PDB file of C-alpha atoms and ligand atoms in Angstrom:
ATOM      1  CA  MET J  27    -107.452 -54.689 -50.184  1.00 84.00           C
ATOM      2  CA  SER J  28    -104.630 -52.229 -49.592  1.00 93.00           C
ATOM      3  CA  TYR J  29    -103.381 -51.505 -46.104  1.00 97.00           C
ATOM      4  CA  GLU J  30    -101.264 -48.576 -47.218  1.00 97.00           C
ATOM      5  CA  LEU J  31    -101.247 -45.736 -44.659  1.00 98.00           C
ATOM      6  CA  PHE J  32    -103.637 -43.456 -46.533  1.00 98.00           C
ATOM      7  CA  GLU J  33    -105.977 -46.211 -47.699  1.00 97.00           C
ATOM      8  CA  ARG J  34    -106.865 -48.129 -44.560  1.00 97.00           C
ATOM      9  CA  ARG J  35    -109.274 -47.279 -41.743  1.00 96.00           C
ATOM     10  CA  GLY J  36    -107.580 -49.415 -39.091  1.00 97.00           C
ATOM     11  CA  LEU J  37    -105.828 -52.711 -38.552  1.00 97.00           C
ATOM     12  CA  PRO J  38    -106.911 -55.706 -40.674  1.00 97.00           C
ATOM     13  CA  GLU J  39    -109.486 -57.729 -38.754  1.00 97.00           C
ATOM     14  CA  ASP J  40    -107.322 -60.850 -38.543  1.00 97.00           C
ATOM     15  CA  LEU J  41    -104.736 -58.819 -36.593  1.00 98.00           C
ATOM     16  CA  GLN J  42    -107.238 -57.682 -33.978  1.00 98.00           C
ATOM     17  CA  PHE J  43    -107.575 -60.897 -31.945  1.00 98.00           C
ATOM     18  CA  LEU J  44    -105.549 -59.504 -29.005  1.00 98.00           C
ATOM     19  CA  LEU J  45    -107.200 -56.076 -29.280  1.00 98.00           C
ATOM     20  CA  GLN J  46    -110.587 -57.778 -28.875  1.00 98.00           C
ATOM     21  CA  ARG J  47    -109.342 -59.401 -25.690  1.00 97.00           C
ATOM     22  CA  TYR J  48    -107.741 -56.173 -24.399  1.00 97.00           C
ATOM     23  CA  PRO J  49    -109.760 -53.211 -25.734  1.00 97.00           C
ATOM     24  CA  ARG J  50    -108.611 -49.631 -25.136  1.00 97.00           C
ATOM     25  CA  ASP J  51    -110.751 -49.294 -21.969  1.00 95.00           C
ATOM     26  CA  ASP J  52    -108.603 -51.993 -20.415  1.00 94.00           C
ATOM     27  CA  TRP J  53    -105.299 -50.234 -21.071  1.00 95.00           C
ATOM     28  CA  ARG J  54    -105.594 -47.902 -18.078  1.00 92.00           C
ATOM     29  CA  ARG J  55    -106.160 -50.719 -15.616  1.00 93.00           C
ATOM     30  CA  PRO J  56    -103.484 -50.372 -12.878  1.00 92.00           C
ATOM     31  CA  GLY J  57    -100.548 -52.636 -13.659  1.00 88.00           C
ATOM     32  CA  ALA J  58    -101.674 -53.319 -17.236  1.00 92.00           C
ATOM     33  CA  LEU J  59     -98.575 -51.627 -18.667  1.00 93.00           C
ATOM     34  CA  SER J  60     -94.999 -51.331 -17.443  1.00 92.00           C
ATOM     35  CA  SER J  61     -93.479 -47.884 -16.922  1.00 92.00           C
ATOM     36  CA  MET J  62     -91.710 -48.383 -20.278  1.00 91.00           C
ATOM     37  CA  GLY J  63     -95.041 -49.100 -21.992  1.00 93.00           C
ATOM     38  CA  ARG J  64     -96.598 -46.014 -20.407  1.00 95.00           C
ATOM     39  CA  PHE J  65     -93.592 -43.923 -21.486  1.00 95.00           C
ATOM     40  CA  TRP J  66     -93.986 -45.168 -25.081  1.00 96.00           C
ATOM     41  CA  LEU J  67     -97.679 -44.154 -25.090  1.00 97.00           C
ATOM     42  CA  LYS J  68     -96.711 -40.749 -23.696  1.00 97.00           C
ATOM     43  CA  ARG J  69     -94.314 -40.262 -26.610  1.00 97.00           C
ATOM     44  CA  HIS J  70     -97.230 -40.930 -28.962  1.00 98.00           C
ATOM     45  CA  ALA J  71     -99.416 -38.423 -27.093  1.00 97.00           C
ATOM     46  CA  PHE J  72     -96.629 -35.869 -27.424  1.00 97.00           C
ATOM     47  CA  PHE J  73     -96.307 -36.456 -31.198  1.00 97.00           C
ATOM     48  CA  ARG J  74    -100.077 -36.084 -31.608  1.00 97.00           C
ATOM     49  CA  GLU J  75    -100.080 -32.835 -29.654  1.00 96.00           C
ATOM     50  CA  LEU J  76     -97.051 -31.294 -31.349  1.00 95.00           C
ATOM     51  CA  SER J  77     -98.006 -32.197 -34.933  1.00 93.00           C
ATOM     52  CA  GLY J  78    -101.554 -30.926 -34.289  1.00 91.00           C
ATOM     53  CA  ALA J  79    -100.199 -27.647 -32.889  1.00 93.00           C
ATOM     54  CA  LEU J  80     -97.949 -27.134 -35.913  1.00 91.00           C
ATOM     55  CA  SER J  81    -100.657 -27.783 -38.484  1.00 88.00           C
ATOM     56  CA  GLY J  82    -103.118 -25.687 -36.411  1.00 87.00           C
ATOM     57  CA  SER J  83    -100.638 -22.826 -36.418  1.00 85.00           C
ATOM     58  CA  ILE J  84    -101.620 -22.093 -40.020  1.00 80.00           C
ATOM     59  CA  GLU J  85    -105.042 -21.063 -38.677  1.00 78.00           C
ATOM     60  CA  LYS J  86    -103.351 -18.520 -36.430  1.00 75.00           C
ATOM     61  CA  LEU J  87    -101.570 -17.212 -39.465  1.00 72.00           C
ATOM     62  CA  ARG J  88    -104.884 -16.757 -41.293  1.00 71.00           C
ATOM     63  CA  GLU J  89    -106.340 -14.890 -38.331  1.00 75.00           C
ATOM     64  CA  GLU J  90    -103.208 -12.721 -38.328  1.00 69.00           C
ATOM     65  CA  SER J  91    -103.151 -13.009 -34.551  1.00 66.00           C
ATOM     66  CA  PHE J  92     -99.360 -13.073 -34.294  1.00 73.00           C
ATOM     67  CA  GLU J  93     -96.285 -11.081 -35.076  1.00 80.00           C
ATOM     68  CA  PRO J  94     -94.247 -12.927 -37.787  1.00 80.00           C
ATOM     69  CA  ARG J  95     -90.882 -12.892 -36.036  1.00 82.00           C
ATOM     70  CA  ALA J  96     -92.352 -14.095 -32.729  1.00 84.00           C
ATOM     71  CA  PHE J  97     -94.294 -16.748 -34.607  1.00 84.00           C
ATOM     72  CA  ALA J  98     -91.128 -17.942 -36.381  1.00 87.00           C
ATOM     73  CA  GLU J  99     -89.409 -18.223 -32.990  1.00 89.00           C
ATOM     74  CA  TRP J 100     -92.274 -20.374 -31.750  1.00 90.00           C
ATOM     75  CA  PHE J 101     -92.565 -22.444 -34.912  1.00 91.00           C
ATOM     76  CA  ALA J 102     -88.952 -23.275 -35.948  1.00 93.00           C
ATOM     77  CA  PRO J 103     -87.761 -25.208 -32.867  1.00 95.00           C
ATOM     78  CA  ARG J 104     -91.038 -27.148 -32.640  1.00 95.00           C
ATOM     79  CA  LEU J 105     -90.898 -28.177 -36.284  1.00 93.00           C
ATOM     80  CA  ASN J 106     -87.255 -29.282 -35.930  1.00 95.00           C
ATOM     81  CA  TYR J 107     -88.055 -31.146 -32.742  1.00 95.00           C
ATOM     82  CA  LEU J 108     -90.965 -33.020 -34.326  1.00 95.00           C
ATOM     83  CA  LEU J 109     -89.009 -33.947 -37.448  1.00 93.00           C
ATOM     84  CA  SER J 110     -85.943 -35.248 -35.629  1.00 93.00           C
ATOM     85  CA  ASP J 111     -87.723 -36.891 -32.685  1.00 96.00           C
ATOM     86  CA  LEU J 112     -90.221 -38.711 -34.850  1.00 96.00           C
ATOM     87  CA  ASP J 113     -87.456 -40.074 -37.046  1.00 93.00           C
ATOM     88  CA  GLY J 114     -85.522 -41.216 -33.950  1.00 95.00           C
ATOM     89  CA  HIS J 115     -88.661 -42.800 -32.486  1.00 97.00           C
ATOM     90  CA  HIS J 116     -89.275 -44.823 -35.662  1.00 97.00           C
ATOM     91  CA  ASN J 117     -85.649 -45.954 -35.780  1.00 96.00           C
ATOM     92  CA  ILE J 118     -85.851 -47.332 -32.242  1.00 96.00           C
ATOM     93  CA  GLU J 119     -89.086 -49.134 -33.088  1.00 97.00           C
ATOM     94  CA  ASP J 120     -87.669 -50.621 -36.312  1.00 97.00           C
ATOM     95  CA  VAL J 121     -84.350 -51.716 -34.889  1.00 96.00           C
ATOM     96  CA  HIS J 122     -85.137 -52.558 -31.286  1.00 95.00           C
ATOM     97  CA  TYR J 123     -88.826 -53.119 -30.539  1.00 96.00           C
ATOM     98  CA  PHE J 124     -90.495 -54.535 -33.646  1.00 97.00           C
ATOM     99  CA  PRO J 125     -88.127 -57.559 -33.913  1.00 97.00           C
ATOM    100  CA  ILE J 126     -88.833 -58.458 -30.255  1.00 96.00           C
ATOM    101  CA  PHE J 127     -92.608 -58.157 -30.735  1.00 97.00           C
ATOM    102  CA  MET J 128     -92.586 -60.107 -34.025  1.00 97.00           C
ATOM    103  CA  ASP J 129     -90.679 -62.956 -32.408  1.00 96.00           C
ATOM    104  CA  ALA J 130     -93.028 -62.942 -29.445  1.00 96.00           C
ATOM    105  CA  GLU J 131     -96.155 -63.243 -31.619  1.00 97.00           C
ATOM    106  CA  PRO J 132     -95.574 -64.432 -35.207  1.00 97.00           C
ATOM    107  CA  ARG J 133     -99.331 -64.181 -35.945  1.00 98.00           C
ATOM    108  CA  LEU J 134     -98.951 -60.382 -35.780  1.00 98.00           C
ATOM    109  CA  ARG J 135     -95.967 -60.303 -38.153  1.00 97.00           C
ATOM    110  CA  ARG J 136     -97.964 -58.825 -41.059  1.00 97.00           C
ATOM    111  CA  GLY J 137     -98.988 -55.965 -38.771  1.00 98.00           C
ATOM    112  CA  PHE J 138     -95.353 -55.045 -38.238  1.00 98.00           C
ATOM    113  CA  ASP J 139     -94.764 -55.113 -42.004  1.00 97.00           C
ATOM    114  CA  ILE J 140     -97.635 -52.612 -42.327  1.00 98.00           C
ATOM    115  CA  LEU J 141     -96.159 -50.395 -39.588  1.00 98.00           C
ATOM    116  CA  ASP J 142     -92.692 -50.619 -41.128  1.00 97.00           C
ATOM    117  CA  ALA J 143     -94.104 -49.468 -44.492  1.00 98.00           C
ATOM    118  CA  ASP J 144     -95.823 -46.592 -42.626  1.00 98.00           C
ATOM    119  CA  HIS J 145     -92.446 -45.522 -41.229  1.00 98.00           C
ATOM    120  CA  HIS J 146     -91.087 -45.209 -44.775  1.00 98.00           C
ATOM    121  CA  THR J 147     -94.124 -43.216 -45.896  1.00 98.00           C
ATOM    122  CA  ILE J 148     -93.880 -40.934 -42.847  1.00 97.00           C
ATOM    123  CA  HIS J 149     -90.132 -40.514 -43.367  1.00 97.00           C
ATOM    124  CA  ASP J 150     -90.847 -39.112 -46.855  1.00 97.00           C
ATOM    125  CA  LEU J 151     -93.538 -36.850 -45.382  1.00 96.00           C
ATOM    126  CA  LEU J 152     -91.047 -35.565 -42.802  1.00 95.00           C
ATOM    127  CA  GLU J 153     -88.681 -34.587 -45.604  1.00 96.00           C
ATOM    128  CA  THR J 154     -91.356 -32.739 -47.584  1.00 96.00           C
ATOM    129  CA  ASN J 155     -92.518 -31.092 -44.335  1.00 94.00           C
ATOM    130  CA  ALA J 156     -88.969 -29.909 -43.609  1.00 95.00           C
ATOM    131  CA  VAL J 157     -88.713 -28.302 -47.057  1.00 96.00           C
ATOM    132  CA  ALA J 158     -92.202 -26.738 -46.873  1.00 95.00           C
ATOM    133  CA  GLY J 159     -91.600 -25.645 -43.271  1.00 94.00           C
ATOM    134  CA  ASN J 160     -88.355 -23.890 -44.183  1.00 94.00           C
ATOM    135  CA  ARG J 161     -90.048 -22.105 -47.084  1.00 94.00           C
ATOM    136  CA  PHE J 162     -92.797 -21.079 -44.701  1.00 92.00           C
ATOM    137  CA  LEU J 163     -90.187 -19.640 -42.321  1.00 92.00           C
ATOM    138  CA  GLN J 164     -88.588 -17.700 -45.192  1.00 93.00           C
ATOM    139  CA  GLY J 165     -92.066 -16.495 -46.184  1.00 91.00           C
ATOM    140  CA  LEU J 166     -92.628 -15.222 -42.645  1.00 88.00           C
ATOM    141  CA  MET J 167     -89.654 -12.908 -43.132  1.00 88.00           C
ATOM    142  CA  SER J 168     -90.726 -11.617 -46.555  1.00 89.00           C
ATOM    143  CA  GLY J 169     -94.492 -11.369 -45.883  1.00 86.00           C
ATOM    144  CA  GLY J 170     -97.134 -10.593 -48.541  1.00 88.00           C
ATOM    145  CA  ASP J 171     -97.918 -13.080 -51.305  1.00 90.00           C
ATOM    146  CA  ALA J 172     -94.752 -15.110 -50.673  1.00 88.00           C
ATOM    147  CA  LEU J 173     -95.954 -15.739 -47.130  1.00 86.00           C
ATOM    148  CA  ARG J 174     -99.498 -16.641 -48.179  1.00 86.00           C
ATOM    149  CA  PHE J 175     -98.229 -19.054 -50.809  1.00 90.00           C
ATOM    150  CA  ALA J 176     -95.662 -20.707 -48.506  1.00 90.00           C
ATOM    151  CA  ALA J 177     -98.225 -20.947 -45.693  1.00 89.00           C
ATOM    152  CA  GLU J 178    -100.752 -22.700 -47.935  1.00 90.00           C
ATOM    153  CA  ALA J 179     -98.091 -25.105 -49.208  1.00 93.00           C
ATOM    154  CA  TYR J 180     -96.884 -25.867 -45.692  1.00 93.00           C
ATOM    155  CA  GLY J 181    -100.471 -26.267 -44.446  1.00 91.00           C
ATOM    156  CA  THR J 182    -101.152 -28.915 -47.092  1.00 94.00           C
ATOM    157  CA  GLU J 183     -97.977 -30.850 -46.200  1.00 94.00           C
ATOM    158  CA  ALA J 184     -98.575 -30.541 -42.461  1.00 93.00           C
ATOM    159  CA  ASP J 185    -102.178 -31.779 -42.751  1.00 93.00           C
ATOM    160  CA  ARG J 186    -101.014 -34.798 -44.717  1.00 96.00           C
ATOM    161  CA  LEU J 187     -98.363 -35.587 -42.117  1.00 96.00           C
ATOM    162  CA  VAL J 188    -100.853 -35.226 -39.259  1.00 95.00           C
ATOM    163  CA  ASN J 189    -103.446 -37.414 -40.975  1.00 96.00           C
ATOM    164  CA  GLY J 190    -100.912 -40.143 -41.748  1.00 97.00           C
ATOM    165  CA  LEU J 191     -99.374 -39.932 -38.309  1.00 98.00           C
ATOM    166  CA  MET J 192    -102.736 -40.207 -36.479  1.00 97.00           C
ATOM    167  CA  ARG J 193    -103.610 -43.359 -38.451  1.00 98.00           C
ATOM    168  CA  HIS J 194    -100.159 -44.841 -37.812  1.00 98.00           C
ATOM    169  CA  LEU J 195    -100.090 -44.116 -34.073  1.00 98.00           C
ATOM    170  CA  GLU J 196    -103.560 -45.539 -33.507  1.00 98.00           C
ATOM    171  CA  ASP J 197    -102.905 -48.747 -35.434  1.00 98.00           C
ATOM    172  CA  GLU J 198     -99.474 -49.194 -33.891  1.00 98.00           C
ATOM    173  CA  GLU J 199    -100.974 -48.912 -30.407  1.00 98.00           C
ATOM    174  CA  ASP J 200    -103.832 -51.280 -31.311  1.00 98.00           C
ATOM    175  CA  LEU J 201    -101.308 -53.864 -32.461  1.00 98.00           C
ATOM    176  CA  ILE J 202     -98.696 -53.522 -29.722  1.00 98.00           C
ATOM    177  CA  VAL J 203    -100.424 -52.500 -26.471  1.00 97.00           C
ATOM    178  CA  PRO J 204    -102.686 -55.620 -26.304  1.00 97.00           C
ATOM    179  CA  LEU J 205     -99.593 -57.774 -26.896  1.00 97.00           C
ATOM    180  CA  LEU J 206     -97.720 -56.008 -24.069  1.00 96.00           C
ATOM    181  CA  ILE J 207    -100.661 -56.461 -21.699  1.00 96.00           C
ATOM    182  CA  ASP J 208    -101.168 -60.095 -22.677  1.00 96.00           C
ATOM    183  CA  ARG J 209     -97.523 -60.992 -22.031  1.00 95.00           C
ATOM    184  CA  ALA J 210     -97.289 -58.938 -18.834  1.00 93.00           C
ATOM    185  CA  ASP J 211    -100.425 -60.699 -17.513  1.00 90.00           C
ATOM    186  CA  SER J 212     -98.800 -64.072 -18.165  1.00 90.00           C
ATOM    187  CA  GLY J 213     -95.572 -62.992 -16.403  1.00 88.00           C
ATOM    188  CA  ASP J 214     -93.528 -62.692 -19.601  1.00 89.00           C
ATOM    189  CA  ALA J 215     -93.226 -58.882 -19.979  1.00 90.00           C
ATOM    190  CA  LEU J 216     -91.753 -57.699 -23.310  1.00 90.00           C
ATOM    191  CA  MET J 217     -90.865 -54.110 -22.314  1.00 85.00           C
TER     192      MET J 217
HETATM  193 FE1  FE2 F 328     -94.196 -46.196 -35.432  1.00 78.49          FE
HETATM  194 FE1  FE2 F 329     -94.495 -45.258 -32.317  1.00 78.49          FE
END
């Protein structure tokens, strides 16, 4: 069975033993997570919100409920922010956090290999999104068929990024948050 980003429906069952002990309902328990852990989850919430807003913006385009120049001013900085921040976020995870978590719980090691492969897949998606997003911005200036074509192409790329990102964020949280809670509960906090 493949656990590639676009082929799986969640974490492999053998990597869910901590998640079963600390299900999502437990994550909001006061003191369950450190301020660093809560900050990390907030970053994920922000990426979900921003990527959803960008891919949803194509709908606004279809409804023609915006003025192209104003829309471009809204769209360009948000796209750039998502692309660069997401890349930076993955770098910190790869270099700083994942090695600590893998050492702390070798039974979850395969999960971090899956997440690391996701980062490569998402990195490629960020590059294709940057190209499609820039064409979309050029299309906004020219209008007409060029705009419709560029908007469709960007919409397809953005949807793929959002779908991949949602899967990745959920599985990453399911792997890491229970580990953070487990170690914090036993007085051996990891972050
Ligand atoms: Fe990640
Ligand atoms: Fe992350």
